[in-house]
CSV table of C-alpha atoms and ligand atoms in Angstrom, one decimal:
chain,number,residue,atom,x,y,z
A,1,UNK,CA,-13.3,-18.8,-8.3
A,2,UNK,CA,-11.1,-16.4,-10.2
A,3,UNK,CA,-10.4,-12.8,-10.0
A,4,UNK,CA,-10.5,-10.4,-12.7
A,5,UNK,CA,-7.8,-8.3,-12.0
A,6,UNK,CA,-5.0,-7.6,-14.3
A,7,UNK,CA,-1.7,-9.3,-12.9
A,8,UNK,CA,0.9,-6.8,-12.4
A,9,UNK,CA,3.2,-7.2,-15.1
A,10,UNK,CA,6.7,-6.1,-14.2
A,11,UNK,CA,9.4,-8.8,-13.7
A,12,UNK,CA,10.7,-9.0,-10.2
A,13,UNK,CA,14.4,-10.6,-10.0
A,14,UNK,CA,14.4,-14.3,-8.7
A,15,UNK,CA,15.8,-13.8,-5.5
A,16,UNK,CA,12.5,-11.4,-5.1
A,17,UNK,CA,10.9,-12.5,-1.5
A,18,UNK,CA,6.4,-12.8,-1.7
A,19,UNK,CA,5.5,-13.2,1.6
A,20,UNK,CA,2.1,-12.6,4.6
A,21,UNK,CA,2.7,-11.5,7.8
A,22,UNK,CA,0.8,-11.0,10.5
A,23,UNK,CA,2.0,-10.4,14.4
A,24,UNK,CA,1.8,-12.1,17.8
A,25,UNK,CA,-0.7,-10.2,19.9
A,26,UNK,CA,-3.0,-9.8,16.9
A,27,UNK,CA,-3.4,-13.5,16.1
A,28,UNK,CA,-2.0,-16.0,18.9
A,29,UNK,CA,-4.7,-15.9,21.3
A,30,UNK,CA,-4.0,-18.0,24.4
A,31,UNK,CA,-3.0,-15.1,26.7
A,32,UNK,CA,-2.4,-16.7,29.3
A,33,UNK,CA,-1.6,-20.6,28.6
A,34,UNK,CA,1.3,-22.0,28.9
A,35,UNK,CA,2.9,-19.4,31.2
A,36,UNK,CA,2.5,-16.8,29.2
A,37,UNK,CA,3.1,-13.4,31.3
A,38,UNK,CA,0.5,-10.2,30.2
A,39,UNK,CA,1.6,-8.2,27.8
A,40,UNK,CA,0.8,-4.5,28.0
A,41,UNK,CA,-2.5,-5.4,25.2
A,42,UNK,CA,-3.6,-7.5,27.7
A,43,UNK,CA,-3.8,-4.5,30.5
A,44,UNK,CA,-4.5,-2.0,27.7
A,45,UNK,CA,-7.5,-3.7,26.5
A,46,UNK,CA,-9.5,-3.6,30.0
A,47,UNK,CA,-9.9,-0.6,30.0
A,48,UNK,CA,-13.3,0.6,29.2
A,49,UNK,CA,-13.6,2.5,26.3
A,50,UNK,CA,-10.0,2.1,24.3
A,51,UNK,CA,-11.2,-1.0,21.8
A,52,UNK,CA,-13.6,0.0,19.4
A,53,UNK,CA,-15.8,-3.6,20.2
A,54,UNK,CA,-15.2,-3.4,23.4
A,55,UNK,CA,-12.8,-6.8,22.7
A,56,UNK,CA,-9.3,-7.8,23.6
A,57,UNK,CA,-6.7,-10.4,22.1
A,58,UNK,CA,-7.2,-13.4,24.7
A,59,UNK,CA,-8.6,-15.4,21.8
A,60,UNK,CA,-7.7,-13.7,18.4
A,61,UNK,CA,-7.4,-16.1,16.2
A,62,UNK,CA,-6.6,-19.2,18.3
A,63,UNK,CA,-3.3,-19.1,16.0
A,64,UNK,CA,-1.5,-20.9,19.3
A,65,UNK,CA,-3.6,-23.8,19.3
A,66,UNK,CA,-3.6,-24.2,15.3
A,67,UNK,CA,-1.1,-23.6,14.8
A,68,UNK,CA,-0.1,-26.4,12.1
A,69,UNK,CA,-3.6,-25.8,10.3
A,70,UNK,CA,-2.1,-22.4,9.7
A,71,UNK,CA,1.6,-23.8,8.3
A,72,UNK,CA,-0.5,-25.7,5.4
A,73,UNK,CA,-2.9,-22.4,4.9
A,74,UNK,CA,0.6,-20.0,4.4
A,75,UNK,CA,1.8,-22.5,2.2
A,76,UNK,CA,-1.0,-22.8,-0.1
A,77,UNK,CA,-0.7,-19.5,-1.0
A,78,UNK,CA,3.0,-20.5,-2.7
A,79,UNK,CA,4.6,-17.6,-0.9
A,80,UNK,CA,8.1,-17.6,-0.4
A,81,UNK,CA,8.5,-15.9,2.9
A,82,UNK,CA,5.7,-15.7,6.2
A,83,UNK,CA,6.5,-12.5,8.8
A,84,UNK,CA,5.4,-13.0,11.9
A,85,UNK,CA,6.8,-11.6,15.8
A,86,UNK,CA,6.8,-13.1,19.1
A,87,UNK,CA,5.0,-12.0,21.9
A,88,UNK,CA,7.8,-10.9,24.4
A,89,UNK,CA,6.2,-12.1,27.8
A,90,UNK,CA,5.4,-15.5,26.5
A,91,UNK,CA,9.3,-16.6,25.8
A,92,UNK,CA,10.2,-14.4,29.5
A,93,UNK,CA,7.2,-14.0,31.0
A,94,UNK,CA,8.5,-10.7,33.2
A,95,UNK,CA,10.3,-9.4,30.6
A,96,UNK,CA,13.8,-10.3,32.3
A,97,UNK,CA,14.4,-13.0,34.6
A,98,UNK,CA,13.3,-17.0,33.9
A,99,UNK,CA,12.7,-17.9,29.8
A,100,UNK,CA,9.5,-19.8,29.4
A,101,UNK,CA,10.1,-23.2,27.5
A,102,UNK,CA,6.9,-23.8,26.5
A,103,UNK,CA,6.6,-20.7,24.9
A,104,UNK,CA,10.0,-20.8,23.2
A,105,UNK,CA,9.0,-24.3,22.1
A,106,UNK,CA,6.0,-23.3,20.3
A,107,UNK,CA,8.4,-20.4,18.6
A,108,UNK,CA,10.6,-23.5,17.5
A,109,UNK,CA,7.7,-25.4,16.2
A,110,UNK,CA,6.4,-22.6,13.9
A,111,UNK,CA,10.1,-21.6,12.8
A,112,UNK,CA,10.5,-25.8,11.8
A,113,UNK,CA,7.3,-25.8,10.3
A,114,UNK,CA,8.1,-23.3,7.9
A,115,UNK,CA,11.9,-24.5,7.0
A,116,UNK,CA,10.1,-27.4,6.5
A,117,UNK,CA,7.7,-26.0,3.7
A,118,UNK,CA,10.7,-24.2,2.3
A,119,UNK,CA,8.9,-20.6,3.7
A,120,UNK,CA,11.7,-18.4,4.8
A,121,UNK,CA,11.2,-17.4,8.8
A,122,UNK,CA,11.3,-13.2,9.1
A,123,UNK,CA,11.4,-12.6,12.6
A,124,UNK,CA,10.2,-9.7,14.4
A,125,UNK,CA,11.4,-9.2,18.3
A,126,UNK,CA,8.4,-6.7,19.0
A,127,UNK,CA,5.5,-5.7,17.5
A,128,UNK,CA,3.8,-3.7,20.6
A,129,UNK,CA,3.5,-6.1,23.0
A,130,UNK,CA,6.1,-5.2,25.8
A,131,UNK,CA,5.7,-7.2,29.3
A,132,UNK,CA,3.2,-5.8,31.6
A,133,UNK,CA,6.2,-6.2,34.2
A,134,UNK,CA,8.3,-3.7,32.7
A,135,UNK,CA,5.9,-1.1,32.4
A,136,UNK,CA,5.2,-1.3,36.2
A,137,UNK,CA,9.0,-0.4,36.2
A,138,UNK,CA,8.6,2.8,33.5
A,139,UNK,CA,8.3,0.7,30.3
A,140,UNK,CA,10.3,2.1,27.0
A,141,UNK,CA,10.2,5.6,28.7
A,142,UNK,CA,12.7,3.9,31.2
A,143,UNK,CA,16.2,3.4,29.8
A,144,UNK,CA,16.1,0.4,32.1
A,145,UNK,CA,14.0,-1.5,29.6
A,146,UNK,CA,16.7,-1.2,26.8
A,147,UNK,CA,18.9,-3.0,28.1
A,148,UNK,CA,16.2,-5.4,29.0
A,149,UNK,CA,15.3,-5.9,25.1
A,150,UNK,CA,19.5,-6.4,24.0
A,151,UNK,CA,19.1,-8.8,26.7
A,152,UNK,CA,15.7,-10.4,25.3
A,153,UNK,CA,17.4,-10.2,21.5
A,154,UNK,CA,19.9,-12.1,22.5
A,155,UNK,CA,18.4,-15.0,23.9
A,156,UNK,CA,16.1,-15.3,20.9
A,157,UNK,CA,19.4,-14.9,18.4
A,158,UNK,CA,20.8,-17.7,20.0
A,159,UNK,CA,18.0,-19.9,20.3
A,160,UNK,CA,16.2,-19.2,16.4
A,161,UNK,CA,18.8,-17.2,14.9
A,162,UNK,CA,20.4,-20.1,12.9
A,163,UNK,CA,16.6,-20.9,11.1
A,164,UNK,CA,15.7,-18.0,10.2
A,165,UNK,CA,16.1,-15.8,7.2
A,166,UNK,CA,15.5,-12.1,9.3
A,167,UNK,CA,15.6,-10.3,12.1
A,168,UNK,CA,13.5,-7.2,13.0
A,169,UNK,CA,14.5,-5.3,16.1
A,170,UNK,CA,10.8,-3.3,16.2
A,171,UNK,CA,7.7,-2.8,14.3
A,172,UNK,CA,6.8,0.9,14.1
A,173,UNK,CA,8.4,3.1,16.7
A,174,UNK,CA,6.4,5.7,15.7
A,175,UNK,CA,3.3,3.8,16.9
A,176,UNK,CA,4.5,2.8,20.0
A,177,UNK,CA,5.8,6.5,20.8
A,178,UNK,CA,3.3,9.0,19.4
A,179,UNK,CA,-0.4,6.3,19.4
A,180,UNK,CA,1.3,4.8,22.7
A,181,UNK,CA,2.4,7.5,24.8
A,182,UNK,CA,1.8,11.1,22.9
A,183,UNK,CA,-2.0,10.2,21.6
A,184,UNK,CA,-2.8,7.3,24.0
A,185,UNK,CA,-4.8,5.6,22.3
A,186,UNK,CA,-2.6,1.9,21.5
A,187,UNK,CA,-0.9,0.9,25.0
A,188,UNK,CA,0.1,1.5,27.8
A,189,UNK,CA,-2.1,4.3,26.9
A,190,UNK,CA,0.2,7.3,27.8
A,191,UNK,CA,-0.5,10.8,26.7
A,192,UNK,CA,2.7,12.7,27.2
A,193,UNK,CA,4.7,14.1,24.3
A,194,UNK,CA,7.9,14.2,26.6
A,195,UNK,CA,7.6,10.5,27.1
A,196,UNK,CA,6.5,10.1,24.0
A,197,UNK,CA,9.8,11.4,21.9
A,198,UNK,CA,12.4,9.7,25.1
A,199,UNK,CA,10.0,6.6,24.4
A,200,UNK,CA,11.2,7.0,20.5
A,201,UNK,CA,14.8,7.8,21.6
A,202,UNK,CA,15.2,4.3,23.3
A,203,UNK,CA,13.0,2.4,21.0
A,204,UNK,CA,15.8,3.1,18.1
A,205,UNK,CA,18.6,3.1,21.0
A,206,UNK,CA,17.7,-0.5,21.6
A,207,UNK,CA,17.6,-1.5,18.3
A,208,UNK,CA,21.1,-0.3,17.5
A,209,UNK,CA,22.5,-1.9,20.7
A,210,UNK,CA,20.3,-4.6,20.1
A,211,UNK,CA,22.2,-5.7,16.3
A,212,UNK,CA,25.3,-4.8,17.6
A,213,UNK,CA,24.9,-7.5,20.8
A,214,UNK,CA,23.3,-10.6,18.7
A,215,UNK,CA,26.2,-9.8,15.4
A,216,UNK,CA,29.1,-10.2,18.0
A,217,UNK,CA,27.4,-12.5,19.8
A,218,UNK,CA,27.6,-14.5,16.1
A,219,UNK,CA,24.6,-14.3,14.4
A,220,UNK,CA,25.2,-13.5,11.1
A,221,UNK,CA,21.0,-13.5,10.0
A,222,UNK,CA,20.0,-10.2,8.0
A,223,UNK,CA,19.4,-7.6,10.7
A,224,UNK,CA,17.0,-4.6,10.2
A,225,UNK,CA,14.0,-2.4,11.4
A,226,UNK,CA,10.3,-2.0,10.2
A,227,UNK,CA,9.4,2.1,9.8
A,228,UNK,CA,5.4,3.2,9.1
A,229,UNK,CA,6.6,5.7,6.3
A,230,UNK,CA,4.2,7.7,3.8
A,231,UNK,CA,5.0,10.8,1.8
A,232,UNK,CA,3.6,13.6,3.6
A,233,UNK,CA,2.1,16.3,1.2
A,234,UNK,CA,0.4,19.7,2.0
A,235,UNK,CA,-3.5,20.1,1.5
A,236,UNK,CA,-3.6,23.2,-0.2
A,237,UNK,CA,-0.2,25.0,-1.7
A,238,UNK,CA,-0.3,27.8,1.1
A,239,UNK,CA,3.0,28.6,2.8
A,240,UNK,CA,0.9,27.5,5.7
A,241,UNK,CA,0.2,24.1,4.7
A,242,UNK,CA,3.6,23.4,3.4
A,243,UNK,CA,5.7,24.5,6.5
A,244,UNK,CA,2.9,21.8,8.4
A,245,UNK,CA,3.7,19.1,5.7
A,246,UNK,CA,7.4,20.0,6.5
A,247,UNK,CA,6.6,19.4,10.1
A,248,UNK,CA,4.3,16.3,9.9
A,249,UNK,CA,7.2,14.9,7.5
A,250,UNK,CA,10.3,15.2,10.3
A,251,UNK,CA,8.0,13.4,13.1
A,252,UNK,CA,7.0,10.5,10.8
A,253,UNK,CA,10.1,10.4,8.9
A,254,UNK,CA,13.0,12.1,9.5
A,255,UNK,CA,12.7,12.0,12.7
A,256,UNK,CA,13.2,7.9,12.9
A,257,UNK,CA,15.5,8.1,9.0
A,258,UNK,CA,17.7,10.7,9.3
A,259,UNK,CA,19.6,8.7,13.5
A,260,UNK,CA,19.3,6.1,11.4
A,261,UNK,CA,20.8,6.5,8.4
A,262,UNK,CA,22.7,10.2,9.2
A,263,UNK,CA,23.7,9.8,12.7
A,264,UNK,CA,21.9,13.0,13.8
A,265,UNK,CA,18.2,13.9,14.7
A,266,UNK,CA,16.3,16.9,12.3
A,267,UNK,CA,16.9,20.1,14.3
A,268,UNK,CA,13.6,21.6,13.1
A,269,UNK,CA,11.8,18.7,15.2
A,270,UNK,CA,14.5,19.1,18.2
A,271,UNK,CA,13.6,22.6,18.2
A,272,UNK,CA,9.9,22.0,17.9
A,273,UNK,CA,10.1,19.7,20.8
A,274,UNK,CA,12.0,22.3,22.7
A,275,UNK,CA,12.0,21.4,26.7
A,276,UNK,CA,10.1,18.4,25.8
A,277,UNK,CA,13.1,16.6,23.5
A,278,UNK,CA,14.3,13.3,24.9
A,279,UNK,CA,17.9,13.1,26.9
A,280,UNK,CA,20.2,11.6,24.2
A,281,UNK,CA,23.4,10.2,26.2
A,282,UNK,CA,26.8,10.3,24.3
A,283,UNK,CA,27.4,7.7,21.6
A,284,UNK,CA,23.6,7.1,21.7
A,285,UNK,CA,23.4,8.3,17.9
A,286,UNK,CA,26.7,6.4,16.9
A,287,UNK,CA,24.7,2.8,18.4
A,288,UNK,CA,21.4,3.9,16.4
A,289,UNK,CA,23.0,4.3,12.8
A,290,UNK,CA,24.9,1.2,13.1
A,291,UNK,CA,24.7,-0.2,9.5
A,292,UNK,CA,21.5,-2.8,8.9
A,293,UNK,CA,21.1,-5.2,6.3
A,294,UNK,CA,17.6,-3.8,5.2
A,295,UNK,CA,15.1,-1.2,5.8
A,296,UNK,CA,11.5,-2.6,6.7
A,297,UNK,CA,8.5,0.2,4.9
A,298,UNK,CA,5.3,-0.7,6.3
A,299,UNK,CA,3.1,1.1,3.9
A,300,UNK,CA,-0.9,2.1,4.1
A,301,UNK,CA,-1.6,5.2,2.5
A,302,UNK,CA,-0.1,9.0,2.3
A,303,UNK,CA,-1.1,11.7,4.6
A,304,UNK,CA,-2.2,15.3,4.0
A,305,UNK,CA,-0.8,17.9,5.8
A,306,UNK,CA,-3.5,21.3,6.7
A,307,UNK,CA,-2.4,24.1,8.9
A,308,UNK,CA,-6.7,24.9,9.4
A,309,UNK,CA,-9.5,22.7,9.6
A,310,UNK,CA,-8.2,18.8,9.9
A,311,UNK,CA,-8.1,17.0,6.4
A,312,UNK,CA,-11.2,15.6,5.4
A,313,UNK,CA,-10.2,12.0,4.2
A,314,UNK,CA,-11.7,11.7,0.7
A,315,UNK,CA,-12.2,14.6,0.0
A,316,UNK,CA,-9.5,14.9,-2.6
A,317,UNK,CA,-12.2,12.1,-4.5
A,318,UNK,CA,-10.0,9.4,-4.1
A,319,UNK,CA,-11.1,5.7,-2.6
A,320,UNK,CA,-11.2,4.8,1.5
A,321,UNK,CA,-10.9,1.8,2.8
A,322,UNK,CA,-12.6,0.5,5.4
A,323,UNK,CA,-9.9,2.6,8.3
A,324,UNK,CA,-10.9,5.7,6.0
A,325,UNK,CA,-7.4,5.4,4.3
A,326,UNK,CA,-7.2,7.0,0.8
A,327,UNK,CA,-6.1,3.9,-1.5
A,328,UNK,CA,-3.2,6.4,-3.4
A,329,UNK,CA,-0.2,4.0,-4.7
A,330,UNK,CA,1.2,6.5,-6.4
A,331,UNK,CA,2.4,7.5,-3.2
A,332,UNK,CA,4.1,4.4,-2.7
A,333,UNK,CA,6.7,4.7,-5.8
A,334,UNK,CA,6.9,8.4,-4.3
A,335,UNK,CA,8.0,7.5,-0.9
A,336,UNK,CA,10.3,4.8,-1.9
A,337,UNK,CA,12.0,7.0,-4.8
A,338,UNK,CA,12.6,9.7,-1.9
A,339,UNK,CA,14.4,7.3,0.3
A,340,UNK,CA,16.4,6.0,-1.7
A,341,UNK,CA,16.7,9.6,-3.0
A,342,UNK,CA,17.5,11.1,0.5
A,343,UNK,CA,19.4,8.5,2.5
A,344,UNK,CA,22.0,5.5,2.3
A,345,UNK,CA,19.5,2.5,2.3
A,346,UNK,CA,20.3,-0.7,2.4
A,347,UNK,CA,18.0,-2.7,0.5
A,348,UNK,CA,13.9,-2.2,1.4
A,349,UNK,CA,11.8,-4.5,2.2
A,350,UNK,CA,7.5,-4.1,2.3
A,351,UNK,CA,6.6,-5.7,5.0
A,352,UNK,CA,3.5,-4.8,5.4
A,353,UNK,CA,0.7,-3.3,2.7
A,354,UNK,CA,-2.8,-4.2,2.4
A,355,UNK,CA,-6.5,-3.1,3.2
A,356,UNK,CA,-9.1,-3.2,5.8
A,357,UNK,CA,-12.5,-3.4,3.6
A,358,UNK,CA,-15.9,-4.8,4.9
A,359,UNK,CA,-15.5,-8.5,3.2
A,360,UNK,CA,-18.6,-10.8,3.7
A,361,UNK,CA,-18.4,-14.6,3.6
A,362,UNK,CA,-20.9,-15.7,1.5
A,363,UNK,CA,-21.2,-19.7,0.4
A,364,UNK,CA,-17.8,-20.0,1.4
A,365,UNK,CA,-16.7,-17.3,-0.9
A,366,UNK,CA,-15.0,-13.6,-0.4
A,367,UNK,CA,-15.6,-11.3,-3.2
A,368,UNK,CA,-13.2,-8.7,-1.8
A,369,UNK,CA,-12.2,-6.9,-5.3
A,370,UNK,CA,-10.9,-4.1,-3.9
A,371,UNK,CA,-8.4,-5.2,-2.0
A,372,UNK,CA,-7.8,-7.1,-4.5
A,373,UNK,CA,-7.6,-3.9,-6.8
A,374,UNK,CA,-5.6,-2.6,-3.8
A,375,UNK,CA,-2.8,-5.5,-3.8
A,376,UNK,CA,-2.2,-5.4,-7.7
A,377,UNK,CA,-2.2,-1.4,-7.9
A,378,UNK,CA,0.9,-1.5,-5.0
A,379,UNK,CA,2.5,-4.1,-6.1
A,380,UNK,CA,2.9,-2.3,-10.0
A,381,UNK,CA,4.2,0.7,-7.9
A,382,UNK,CA,6.9,-1.5,-5.9
A,383,UNK,CA,7.7,-2.3,-9.8
A,384,UNK,CA,7.4,0.8,-11.1
A,385,UNK,CA,10.5,1.9,-8.1
A,386,UNK,CA,12.0,-0.5,-9.1
A,387,UNK,CA,12.6,0.4,-12.5
A,388,UNK,CA,13.4,3.4,-11.5
A,389,UNK,CA,16.7,2.3,-9.2
A,390,UNK,CA,15.1,1.8,-5.7
A,391,UNK,CA,16.5,-1.4,-4.4
A,392,UNK,CA,13.9,-3.5,-3.0
A,393,UNK,CA,13.9,-6.9,-2.1
A,394,UNK,CA,10.5,-7.9,-1.2
A,395,UNK,CA,6.7,-7.7,-0.3
A,396,UNK,CA,4.3,-9.1,2.3
A,397,UNK,CA,0.8,-8.8,2.2
A,398,UNK,CA,-0.9,-7.3,5.4
A,399,UNK,CA,-2.4,-9.9,6.5
A,400,UNK,CA,-2.3,-13.5,6.1
A,401,UNK,CA,-5.8,-13.0,7.9
A,402,UNK,CA,-8.2,-11.1,9.7
A,403,UNK,CA,-7.4,-10.4,13.0
A,404,UNK,CA,-7.4,-8.5,16.5
A,405,UNK,CA,-7.0,-5.0,14.7
A,406,UNK,CA,-6.0,-3.2,18.1
A,407,UNK,CA,-8.1,-0.3,19.0
A,408,UNK,CA,-10.4,-0.9,16.2
A,409,UNK,CA,-10.9,-4.6,17.6
A,410,UNK,CA,-12.7,-7.7,15.4
A,411,UNK,CA,-14.0,-5.2,12.9
A,412,UNK,CA,-12.0,-4.4,10.4
A,413,UNK,CA,-11.0,-6.7,8.6
A,414,UNK,CA,-7.0,-6.7,6.7
A,415,UNK,CA,-6.7,-10.5,5.9
A,416,UNK,CA,-5.9,-12.1,2.3
A,417,UNK,CA,-7.9,-15.2,4.3
A,418,UNK,CA,-11.1,-14.8,6.3
A,419,UNK,CA,-11.5,-15.7,10.0
A,420,UNK,CA,-14.8,-16.4,11.3
A,421,UNK,CA,-14.7,-15.4,15.1
A,422,UNK,CA,-17.3,-17.8,16.2
A,423,UNK,CA,-16.0,-21.4,14.4
A,424,UNK,CA,-12.4,-20.0,13.9
A,425,UNK,CA,-12.6,-21.5,9.9
A,426,UNK,CA,-10.3,-20.1,7.6
A,427,UNK,CA,-11.7,-19.2,4.3
A,428,UNK,CA,-8.7,-17.6,1.9
A,429,UNK,CA,-11.0,-14.6,-0.2
A,430,UNK,CA,-10.4,-14.1,-3.9
A,431,UNK,CA,-7.3,-11.8,-2.9
A,432,UNK,CA,-5.9,-15.1,-1.4
A,433,UNK,CA,-6.5,-16.7,-5.1
A,434,UNK,CA,-5.4,-13.9,-7.0
A,435,UNK,CA,-2.0,-13.4,-5.0
A,436,UNK,CA,-1.4,-17.6,-5.4
A,437,UNK,CA,-1.6,-17.0,-9.1
A,438,UNK,CA,0.2,-13.9,-9.3
A,439,UNK,CA,3.0,-15.7,-7.4
A,440,UNK,CA,3.0,-18.3,-9.9
A,441,UNK,CA,2.7,-16.0,-12.8
A,442,UNK,CA,5.9,-14.0,-11.2
A,443,UNK,CA,7.6,-17.8,-11.3
A,444,UNK,CA,6.6,-18.3,-15.0
A,445,UNK,CA,8.0,-15.1,-16.3
A,446,UNK,CA,11.4,-16.3,-14.5
A,447,UNK,CA,11.4,-19.1,-16.2
A,448,UNK,CA,10.4,-18.2,-19.6
A,449,UNK,CA,13.4,-15.3,-19.4
A,450,UNK,CA,16.1,-18.2,-18.8
A,451,UNK,CA,14.3,-20.7,-21.6
A,452,UNK,CA,12.8,-23.1,-18.9
A,453,UNK,CA,9.9,-24.6,-20.8
A,454,UNK,CA,7.0,-24.6,-18.4
A,455,UNK,CA,4.3,-26.5,-20.2
A,456,UNK,CA,2.0,-24.2,-20.5
B,1,GBH,C1,0.3,-1.7,11.0
B,1,GBH,O1,0.4,-0.5,11.7
B,1,GBH,C2,0.3,-2.8,12.4
B,1,GBH,O2,1.8,-3.0,11.9
B,1,GBH,C3,0.0,-3.6,11.9
B,1,GBH,O3,-0.1,-4.4,13.2
B,1,GBH,C4,-1.5,-3.6,11.7
B,1,GBH,O4,-2.5,-4.4,11.8
B,1,GBH,C5,-1.8,-2.8,10.4
B,1,GBH,O5,-1.0,-1.5,10.3
B,1,GBH,C6,-3.0,-2.2,9.8
B,1,GBH,O6,-3.2,-1.0,10.9
B,1,GBH,O7,-5.4,7.6,9.8
B,1,GBH,O8,-5.0,8.3,7.4
B,1,GBH,O9,-4.0,9.5,9.2
B,1,GBH,C7,0.1,1.0,10.7
B,1,GBH,C8,0.3,2.3,11.4
B,1,GBH,C9,-0.3,4.6,11.5
B,1,GBH,C10,-0.9,3.5,9.5
B,1,GBH,C11,-1.5,5.7,11.4
B,1,GBH,C12,-2.2,4.7,9.1
B,1,GBH,C13,-2.9,6.6,9.7
B,1,GBH,C14,-3.5,7.2,8.7
B,1,GBH,N1,-0.7,3.6,10.7
B,1,GBH,N2,-1.6,5.5,9.8
B,1,GBH,S1,-4.6,8.0,9.0
């Protein structure tokens, strides 16, 4: 069942990590099994109308109950690494207080199962599913949650720190802050710009303090944070559109990159926030700018800024994914070059990249040609940035398998493995077969560069 999409020819370094990614809430299910506490996403999904298909995460991909088979599935792809997240309320149901041994034991099995199969575990502490009990006391808007997160990080590092290859503090603080607290379309569903700005600051602060604390406790695992980034281009060359693009770039990219790597917030965005700017205490920016070992980048699409009527995706003629996001791989090269030019970045890891497409499983086959082309184009774009000198050390496809796509429910499919939600049968799509073949080809390129006969 071969795909004819050509394999990218760039030879990636031998220690480059190829992987697939998921997150806990999107695949695990078992929402209240074995002592797990509710998260803000469990609660949010029950609000009428917020999830497109009215679904929730209580069953999802039943990964919690299918762990061993899913580990074999990951291994069958031939990847070096697997990026997953820990559900904070599964291991510490109220966010503080007692730890839940059954929940902790699940991640022991996951991490040990990966290592036994020769796959590096890349652990994310927070992929959005804050314990509901902490939301009840103010959530990320409350500075006390910062210390709760540091305590949680210390517990996780103590338990798993000798068995994982990387620890990410937060996945996409912009999404949690802005989509969760300003647009209100993600949990916890708040609409208040000042709160969103404070949440963003607390997320960054808790990142820095958690890295410091885990290191001080003797954890020597590479640590970093994951940002969702895009280059922002003006819709036209007009002064108004260009000004708008600068503002949106400030809100999405510089608001996170400047404090992390320059130890200050961008002045134009602070000005724009005015009275809604966050409370920042002395020492906060020192903590946020703690040196990190890698910066994770989730890249899906470029962003187009328009001062007038909202930009219509697709009006430039670029293809769109099922999410309505433009497919434009050169923007990924451009983004990586810009980050390396403007900031003293550590090695960059592409921690998510992929696309939603309307995939049908017919006779046990999913011919996801669009996704395969998307992956091939974006992997080549990463290779091009590396050729121009950008340090990139890994690439993870989003996602291992179709899963709960947040406010879009189960209707949008990002997996390279198809999931039948009635039977929970997993079927690798053509893109999964293609990815495995690409990884084998990379190995062959390395071997031939070393003069090792490969036998083919
Ligand atoms: C990631 O977030 C998440 O980490 C992951 O859990 C999720 O499943 C995955 O992406 C797919 O959605 O509408 O053209 O302006 C992605 C963050 C923020 C990326 C919004 C695209 C909007 C593009 N996304 N952004 S557009």
